[in-house]
PDB file of C-alpha atoms in Angstrom:
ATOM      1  CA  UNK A 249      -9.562 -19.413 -25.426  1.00 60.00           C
ATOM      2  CA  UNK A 250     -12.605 -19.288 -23.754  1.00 70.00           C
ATOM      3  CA  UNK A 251     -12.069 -22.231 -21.273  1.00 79.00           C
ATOM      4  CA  UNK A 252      -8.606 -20.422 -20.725  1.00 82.00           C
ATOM      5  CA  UNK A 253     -10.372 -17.467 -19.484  1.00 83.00           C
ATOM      6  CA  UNK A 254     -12.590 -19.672 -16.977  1.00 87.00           C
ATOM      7  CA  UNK A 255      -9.548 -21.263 -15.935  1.00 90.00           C
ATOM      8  CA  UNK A 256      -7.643 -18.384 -14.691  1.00 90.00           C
ATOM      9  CA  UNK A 257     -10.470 -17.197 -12.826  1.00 91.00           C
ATOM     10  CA  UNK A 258     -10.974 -20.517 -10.692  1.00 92.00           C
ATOM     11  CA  UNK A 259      -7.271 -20.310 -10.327  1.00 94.00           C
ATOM     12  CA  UNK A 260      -7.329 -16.622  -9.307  1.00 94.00           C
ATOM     13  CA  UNK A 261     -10.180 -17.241  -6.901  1.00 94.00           C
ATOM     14  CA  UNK A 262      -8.761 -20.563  -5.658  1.00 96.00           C
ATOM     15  CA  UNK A 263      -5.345 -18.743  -4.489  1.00 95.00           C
ATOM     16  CA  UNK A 264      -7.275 -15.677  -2.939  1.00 95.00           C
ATOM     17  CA  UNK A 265      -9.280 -18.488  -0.732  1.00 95.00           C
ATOM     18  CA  UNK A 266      -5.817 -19.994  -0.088  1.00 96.00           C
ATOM     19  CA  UNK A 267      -4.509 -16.919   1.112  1.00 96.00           C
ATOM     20  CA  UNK A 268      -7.524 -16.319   3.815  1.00 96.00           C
ATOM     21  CA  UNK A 269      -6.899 -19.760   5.127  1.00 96.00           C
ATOM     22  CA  UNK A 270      -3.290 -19.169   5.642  1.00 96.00           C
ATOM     23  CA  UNK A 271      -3.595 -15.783   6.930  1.00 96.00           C
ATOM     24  CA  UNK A 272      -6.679 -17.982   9.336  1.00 95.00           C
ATOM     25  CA  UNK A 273      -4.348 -20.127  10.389  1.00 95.00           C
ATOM     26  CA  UNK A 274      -1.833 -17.901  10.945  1.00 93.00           C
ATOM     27  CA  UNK A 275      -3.929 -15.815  13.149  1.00 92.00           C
ATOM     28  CA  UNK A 276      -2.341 -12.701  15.223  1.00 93.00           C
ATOM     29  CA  UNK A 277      -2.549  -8.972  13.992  1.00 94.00           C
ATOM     30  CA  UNK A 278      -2.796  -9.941  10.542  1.00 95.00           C
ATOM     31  CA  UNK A 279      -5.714 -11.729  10.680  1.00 96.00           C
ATOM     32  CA  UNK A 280      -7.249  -9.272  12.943  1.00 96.00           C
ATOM     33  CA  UNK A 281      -6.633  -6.601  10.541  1.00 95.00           C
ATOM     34  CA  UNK A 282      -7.744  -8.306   7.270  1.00 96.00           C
ATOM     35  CA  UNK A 283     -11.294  -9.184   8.919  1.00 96.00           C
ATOM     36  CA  UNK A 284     -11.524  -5.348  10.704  1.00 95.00           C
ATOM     37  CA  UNK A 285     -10.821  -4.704   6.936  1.00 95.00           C
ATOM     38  CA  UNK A 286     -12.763  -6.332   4.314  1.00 95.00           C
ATOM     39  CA  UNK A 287     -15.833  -7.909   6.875  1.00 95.00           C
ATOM     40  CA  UNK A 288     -19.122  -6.577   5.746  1.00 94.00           C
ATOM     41  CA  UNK A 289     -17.501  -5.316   2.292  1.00 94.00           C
ATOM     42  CA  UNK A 290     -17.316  -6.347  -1.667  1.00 93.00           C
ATOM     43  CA  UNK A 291     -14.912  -5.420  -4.003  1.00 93.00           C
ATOM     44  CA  UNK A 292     -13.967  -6.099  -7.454  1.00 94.00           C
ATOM     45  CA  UNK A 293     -10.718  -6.994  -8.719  1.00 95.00           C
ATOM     46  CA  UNK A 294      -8.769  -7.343 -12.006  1.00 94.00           C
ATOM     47  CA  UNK A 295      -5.524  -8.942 -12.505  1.00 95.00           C
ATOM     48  CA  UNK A 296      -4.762  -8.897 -16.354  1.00 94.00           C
ATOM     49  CA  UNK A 297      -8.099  -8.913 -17.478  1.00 91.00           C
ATOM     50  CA  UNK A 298      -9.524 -11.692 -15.102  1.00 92.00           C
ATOM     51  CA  UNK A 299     -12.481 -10.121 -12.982  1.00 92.00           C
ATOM     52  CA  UNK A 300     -13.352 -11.498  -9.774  1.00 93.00           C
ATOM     53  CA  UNK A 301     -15.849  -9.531  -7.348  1.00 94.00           C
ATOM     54  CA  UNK A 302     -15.370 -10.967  -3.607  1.00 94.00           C
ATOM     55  CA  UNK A 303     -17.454 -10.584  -0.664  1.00 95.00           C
ATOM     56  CA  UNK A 304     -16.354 -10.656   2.904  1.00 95.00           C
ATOM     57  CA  UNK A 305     -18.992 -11.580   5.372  1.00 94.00           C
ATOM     58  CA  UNK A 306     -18.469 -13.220   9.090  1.00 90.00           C
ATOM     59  CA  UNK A 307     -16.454 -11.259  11.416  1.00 88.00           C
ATOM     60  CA  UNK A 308     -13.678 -13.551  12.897  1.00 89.00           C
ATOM     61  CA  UNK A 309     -15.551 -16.213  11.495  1.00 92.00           C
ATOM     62  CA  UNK A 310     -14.647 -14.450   8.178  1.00 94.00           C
ATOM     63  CA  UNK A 311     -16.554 -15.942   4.684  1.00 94.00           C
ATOM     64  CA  UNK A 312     -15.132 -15.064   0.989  1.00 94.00           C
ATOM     65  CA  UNK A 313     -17.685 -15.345  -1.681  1.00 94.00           C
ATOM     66  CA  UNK A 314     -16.609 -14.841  -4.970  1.00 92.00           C
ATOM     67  CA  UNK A 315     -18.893 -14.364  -8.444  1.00 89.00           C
ATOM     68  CA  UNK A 316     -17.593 -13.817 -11.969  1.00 81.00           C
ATOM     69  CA  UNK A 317     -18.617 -12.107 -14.543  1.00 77.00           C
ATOM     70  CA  UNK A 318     -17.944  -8.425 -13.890  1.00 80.00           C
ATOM     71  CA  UNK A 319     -18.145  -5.041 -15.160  1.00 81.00           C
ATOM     72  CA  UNK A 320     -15.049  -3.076 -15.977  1.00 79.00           C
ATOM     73  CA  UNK A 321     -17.134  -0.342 -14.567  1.00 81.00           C
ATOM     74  CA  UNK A 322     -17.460  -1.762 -11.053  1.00 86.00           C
ATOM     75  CA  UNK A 323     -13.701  -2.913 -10.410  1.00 93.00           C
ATOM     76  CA  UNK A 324     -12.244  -1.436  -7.470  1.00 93.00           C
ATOM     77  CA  UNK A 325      -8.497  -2.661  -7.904  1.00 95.00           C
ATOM     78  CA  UNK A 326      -6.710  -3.542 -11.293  1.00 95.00           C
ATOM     79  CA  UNK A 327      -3.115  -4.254 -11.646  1.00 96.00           C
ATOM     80  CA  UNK A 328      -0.707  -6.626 -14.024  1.00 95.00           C
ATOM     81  CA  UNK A 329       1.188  -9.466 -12.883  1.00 95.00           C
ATOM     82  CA  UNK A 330       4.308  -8.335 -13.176  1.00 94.00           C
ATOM     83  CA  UNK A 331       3.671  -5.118 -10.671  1.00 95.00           C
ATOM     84  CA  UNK A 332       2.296  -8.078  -8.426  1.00 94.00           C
ATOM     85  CA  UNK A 333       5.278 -10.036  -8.488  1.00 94.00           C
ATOM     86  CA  UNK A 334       7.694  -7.031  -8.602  1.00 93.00           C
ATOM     87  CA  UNK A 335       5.734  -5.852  -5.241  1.00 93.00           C
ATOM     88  CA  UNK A 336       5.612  -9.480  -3.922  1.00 92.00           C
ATOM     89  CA  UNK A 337       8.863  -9.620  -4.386  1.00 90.00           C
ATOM     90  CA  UNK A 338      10.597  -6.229  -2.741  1.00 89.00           C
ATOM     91  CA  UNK A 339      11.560  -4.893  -6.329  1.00 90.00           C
ATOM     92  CA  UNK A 340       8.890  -1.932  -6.091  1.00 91.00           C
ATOM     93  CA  UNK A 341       6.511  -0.561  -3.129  1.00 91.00           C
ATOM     94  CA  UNK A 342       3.275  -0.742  -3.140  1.00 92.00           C
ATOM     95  CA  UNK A 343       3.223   3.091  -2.757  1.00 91.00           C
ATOM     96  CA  UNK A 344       5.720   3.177  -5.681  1.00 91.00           C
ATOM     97  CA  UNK A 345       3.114   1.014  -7.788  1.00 93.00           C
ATOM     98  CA  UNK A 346       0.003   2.864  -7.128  1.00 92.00           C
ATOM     99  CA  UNK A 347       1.734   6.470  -7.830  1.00 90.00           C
ATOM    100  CA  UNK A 348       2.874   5.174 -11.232  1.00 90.00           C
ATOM    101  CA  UNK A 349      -0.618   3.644 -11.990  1.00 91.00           C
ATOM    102  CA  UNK A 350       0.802   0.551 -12.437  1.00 94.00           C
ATOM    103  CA  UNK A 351      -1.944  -0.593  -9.708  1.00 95.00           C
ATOM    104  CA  UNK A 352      -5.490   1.239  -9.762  1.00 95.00           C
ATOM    105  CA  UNK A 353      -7.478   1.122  -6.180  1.00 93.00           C
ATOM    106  CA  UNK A 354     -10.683   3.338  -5.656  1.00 93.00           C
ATOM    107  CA  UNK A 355     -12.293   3.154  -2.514  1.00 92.00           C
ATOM    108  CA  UNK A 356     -13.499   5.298   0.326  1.00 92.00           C
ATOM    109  CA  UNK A 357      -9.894   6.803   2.289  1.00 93.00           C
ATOM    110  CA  UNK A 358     -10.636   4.579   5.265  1.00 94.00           C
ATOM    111  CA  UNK A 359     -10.867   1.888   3.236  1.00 93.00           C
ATOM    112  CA  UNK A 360      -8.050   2.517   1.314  1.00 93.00           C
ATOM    113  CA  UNK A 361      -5.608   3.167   4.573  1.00 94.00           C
ATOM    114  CA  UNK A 362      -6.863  -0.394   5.509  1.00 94.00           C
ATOM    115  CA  UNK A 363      -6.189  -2.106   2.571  1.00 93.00           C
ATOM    116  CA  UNK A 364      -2.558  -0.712   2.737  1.00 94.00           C
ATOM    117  CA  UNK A 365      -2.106  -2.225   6.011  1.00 95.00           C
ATOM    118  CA  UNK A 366      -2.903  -5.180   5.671  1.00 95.00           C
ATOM    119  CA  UNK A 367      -1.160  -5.772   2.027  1.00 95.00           C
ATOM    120  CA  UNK A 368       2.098  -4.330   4.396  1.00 94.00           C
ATOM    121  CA  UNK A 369       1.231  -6.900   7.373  1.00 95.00           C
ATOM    122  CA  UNK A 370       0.677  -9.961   4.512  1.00 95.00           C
ATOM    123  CA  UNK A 371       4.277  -8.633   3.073  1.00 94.00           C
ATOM    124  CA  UNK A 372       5.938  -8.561   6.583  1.00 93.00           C
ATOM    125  CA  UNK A 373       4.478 -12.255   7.430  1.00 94.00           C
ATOM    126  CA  UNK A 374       5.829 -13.718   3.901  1.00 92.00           C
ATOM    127  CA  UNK A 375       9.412 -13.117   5.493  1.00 89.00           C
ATOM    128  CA  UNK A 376       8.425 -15.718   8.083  1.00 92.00           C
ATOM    129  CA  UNK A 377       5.843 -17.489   6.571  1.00 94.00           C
ATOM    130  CA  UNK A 378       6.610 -20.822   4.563  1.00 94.00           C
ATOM    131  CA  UNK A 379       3.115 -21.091   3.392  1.00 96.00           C
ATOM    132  CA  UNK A 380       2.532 -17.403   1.832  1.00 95.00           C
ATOM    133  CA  UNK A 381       6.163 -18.258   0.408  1.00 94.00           C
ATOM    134  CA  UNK A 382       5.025 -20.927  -1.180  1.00 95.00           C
ATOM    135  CA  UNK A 383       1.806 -18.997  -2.429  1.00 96.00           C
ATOM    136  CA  UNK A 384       3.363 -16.906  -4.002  1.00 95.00           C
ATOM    137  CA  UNK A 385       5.982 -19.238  -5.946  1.00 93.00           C
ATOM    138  CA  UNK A 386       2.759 -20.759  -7.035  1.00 94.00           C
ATOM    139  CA  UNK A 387       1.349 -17.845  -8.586  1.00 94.00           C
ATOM    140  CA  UNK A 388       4.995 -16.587 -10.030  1.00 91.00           C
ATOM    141  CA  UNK A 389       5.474 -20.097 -11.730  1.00 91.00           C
ATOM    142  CA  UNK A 390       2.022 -20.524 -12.601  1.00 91.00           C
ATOM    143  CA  UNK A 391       0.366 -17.107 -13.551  1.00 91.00           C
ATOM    144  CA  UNK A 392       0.839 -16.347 -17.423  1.00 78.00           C
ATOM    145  CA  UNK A 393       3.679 -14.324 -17.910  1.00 75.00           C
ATOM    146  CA  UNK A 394       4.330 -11.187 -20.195  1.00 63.00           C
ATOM    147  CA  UNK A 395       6.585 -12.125 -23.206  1.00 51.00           C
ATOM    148  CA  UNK A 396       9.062  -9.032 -21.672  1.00 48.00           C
ATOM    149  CA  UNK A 397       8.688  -7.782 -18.502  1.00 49.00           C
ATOM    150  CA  UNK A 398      10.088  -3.442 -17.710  1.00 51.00           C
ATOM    151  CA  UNK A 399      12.982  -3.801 -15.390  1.00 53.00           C
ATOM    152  CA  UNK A 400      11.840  -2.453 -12.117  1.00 55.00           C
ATOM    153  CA  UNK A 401      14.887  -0.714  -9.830  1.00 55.00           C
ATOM    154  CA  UNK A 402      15.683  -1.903  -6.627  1.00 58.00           C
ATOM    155  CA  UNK A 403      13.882   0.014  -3.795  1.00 58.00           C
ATOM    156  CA  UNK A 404      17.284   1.905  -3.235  1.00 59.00           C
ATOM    157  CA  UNK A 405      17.169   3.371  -6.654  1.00 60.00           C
ATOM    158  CA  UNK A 406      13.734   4.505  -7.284  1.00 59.00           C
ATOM    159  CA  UNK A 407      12.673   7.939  -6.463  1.00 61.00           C
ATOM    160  CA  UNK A 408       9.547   8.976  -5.201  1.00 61.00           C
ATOM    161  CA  UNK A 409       7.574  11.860  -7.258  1.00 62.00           C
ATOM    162  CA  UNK A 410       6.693  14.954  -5.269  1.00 64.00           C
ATOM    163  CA  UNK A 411       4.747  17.707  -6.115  1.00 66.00           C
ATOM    164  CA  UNK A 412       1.823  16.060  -7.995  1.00 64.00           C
ATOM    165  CA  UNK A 413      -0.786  18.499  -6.502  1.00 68.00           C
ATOM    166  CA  UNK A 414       1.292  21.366  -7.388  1.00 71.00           C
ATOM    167  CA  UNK A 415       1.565  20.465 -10.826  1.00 72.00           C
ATOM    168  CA  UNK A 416      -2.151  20.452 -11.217  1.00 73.00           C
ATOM    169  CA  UNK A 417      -2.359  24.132 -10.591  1.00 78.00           C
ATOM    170  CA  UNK A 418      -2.939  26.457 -13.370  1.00 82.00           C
ATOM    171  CA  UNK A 419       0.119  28.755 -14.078  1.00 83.00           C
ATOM    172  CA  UNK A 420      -1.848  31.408 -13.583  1.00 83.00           C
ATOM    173  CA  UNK A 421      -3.093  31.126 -10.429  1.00 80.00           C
ATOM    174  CA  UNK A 422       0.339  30.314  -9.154  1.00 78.00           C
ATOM    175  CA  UNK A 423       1.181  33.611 -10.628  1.00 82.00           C
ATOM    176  CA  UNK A 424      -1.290  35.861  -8.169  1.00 84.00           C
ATOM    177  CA  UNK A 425       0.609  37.629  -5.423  1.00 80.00           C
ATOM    178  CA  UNK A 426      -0.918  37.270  -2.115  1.00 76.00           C
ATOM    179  CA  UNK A 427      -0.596  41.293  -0.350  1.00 71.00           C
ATOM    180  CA  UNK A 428      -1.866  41.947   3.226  1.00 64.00           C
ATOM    181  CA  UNK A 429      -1.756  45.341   4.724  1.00 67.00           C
ATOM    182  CA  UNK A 430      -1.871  43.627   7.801  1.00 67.00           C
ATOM    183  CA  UNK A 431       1.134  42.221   7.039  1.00 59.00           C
ATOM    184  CA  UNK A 432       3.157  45.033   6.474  1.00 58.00           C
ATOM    185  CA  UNK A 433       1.335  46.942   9.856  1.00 58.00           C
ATOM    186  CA  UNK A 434       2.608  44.054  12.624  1.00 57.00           C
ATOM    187  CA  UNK A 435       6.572  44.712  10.487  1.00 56.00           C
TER     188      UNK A 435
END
């Protein structure tokens, strides 16, 4: 079980490797945006319970280390799978996936904004790009798969929830009636 384990990190961290030397390759505004991104950072991942951390170091020259084991603690993003494949695959927006904490991120808002762009730029260039396509069939035939996976609507069907903030205020406080004179004087 152990050796499994070991296994699906090297595989994890071979594909994430992969995918810098295709978006390398590649070049163009993805590239430029991954290295503005992650150079001169580290971050932590966990897909299913496999813990990488990875650190970006280079410039346009850009270098991926990766180490294993990590904390739980210290993981910046943490997702299944599934919402992987389901996001890879146009069934569910990223947006979609982090609101329904099916993928975790922390991270500094700058950061955050950066990561989104260039998950949406790697998205965009899988359209056109034989090699990502053929990434990601890797990892969708070779990653282990849940037993039964939720059915995930088709972008057209899923509704976006609103009004999360507003929610988190006390009924009470919604309750209090704002009065101005000054208000009622300019009337």
């Amino acid at each position: 079980m152990e050796n499994q384990f070991f296994e699906r990190q090297a595989q994890l961290d071979q594909w994430l490797h992969r995918l810098v030397e295709i978006l390398r390759s590649q070049g163009g505004s993805t590239w430029k945006v991954l290295v503005q991104a992650v150079s001169g950072k580290t971050a932590a991942i966990d897909l299913d319970g496999i813990r990488l951390r990875l650190r970006a170091s280079g410039g346009e020259q850009l270098q991926i280390e990766s180490e294993y084991p990590v904390a739980l603690e210290s993981v910046n993003f943490r997702s299944k799978a599934e919402t992987l494949r389901d996001v890879i695959a146009g069934r569910l927006t990223l947006d979609a996936a982090v609101v329904a904490d099916n993928i975790y991120l922390s991270g500094t808002l700058e950061d955050l904004l950066a990561i989104h762009q260039v998950v949406m730029e790697i998205l965009a260039d899988s359209a056109i790009n034989p090699q990502l396509r053929h990434l990601w069939t890797e990892f969708d035939q070779l990653w282990l798969r849940r037993s039964s996976s939720p059915p995930y609507l088709s972008l057209e069907h899923q509704k976006p929830s609103y009004g999360e903030l507003i929610r988190q205020v006390p009924e009470d406080v919604l309750a209090i009636d704002v009065y101005s004179p000054e208000i009622d004087a300019t009337e």
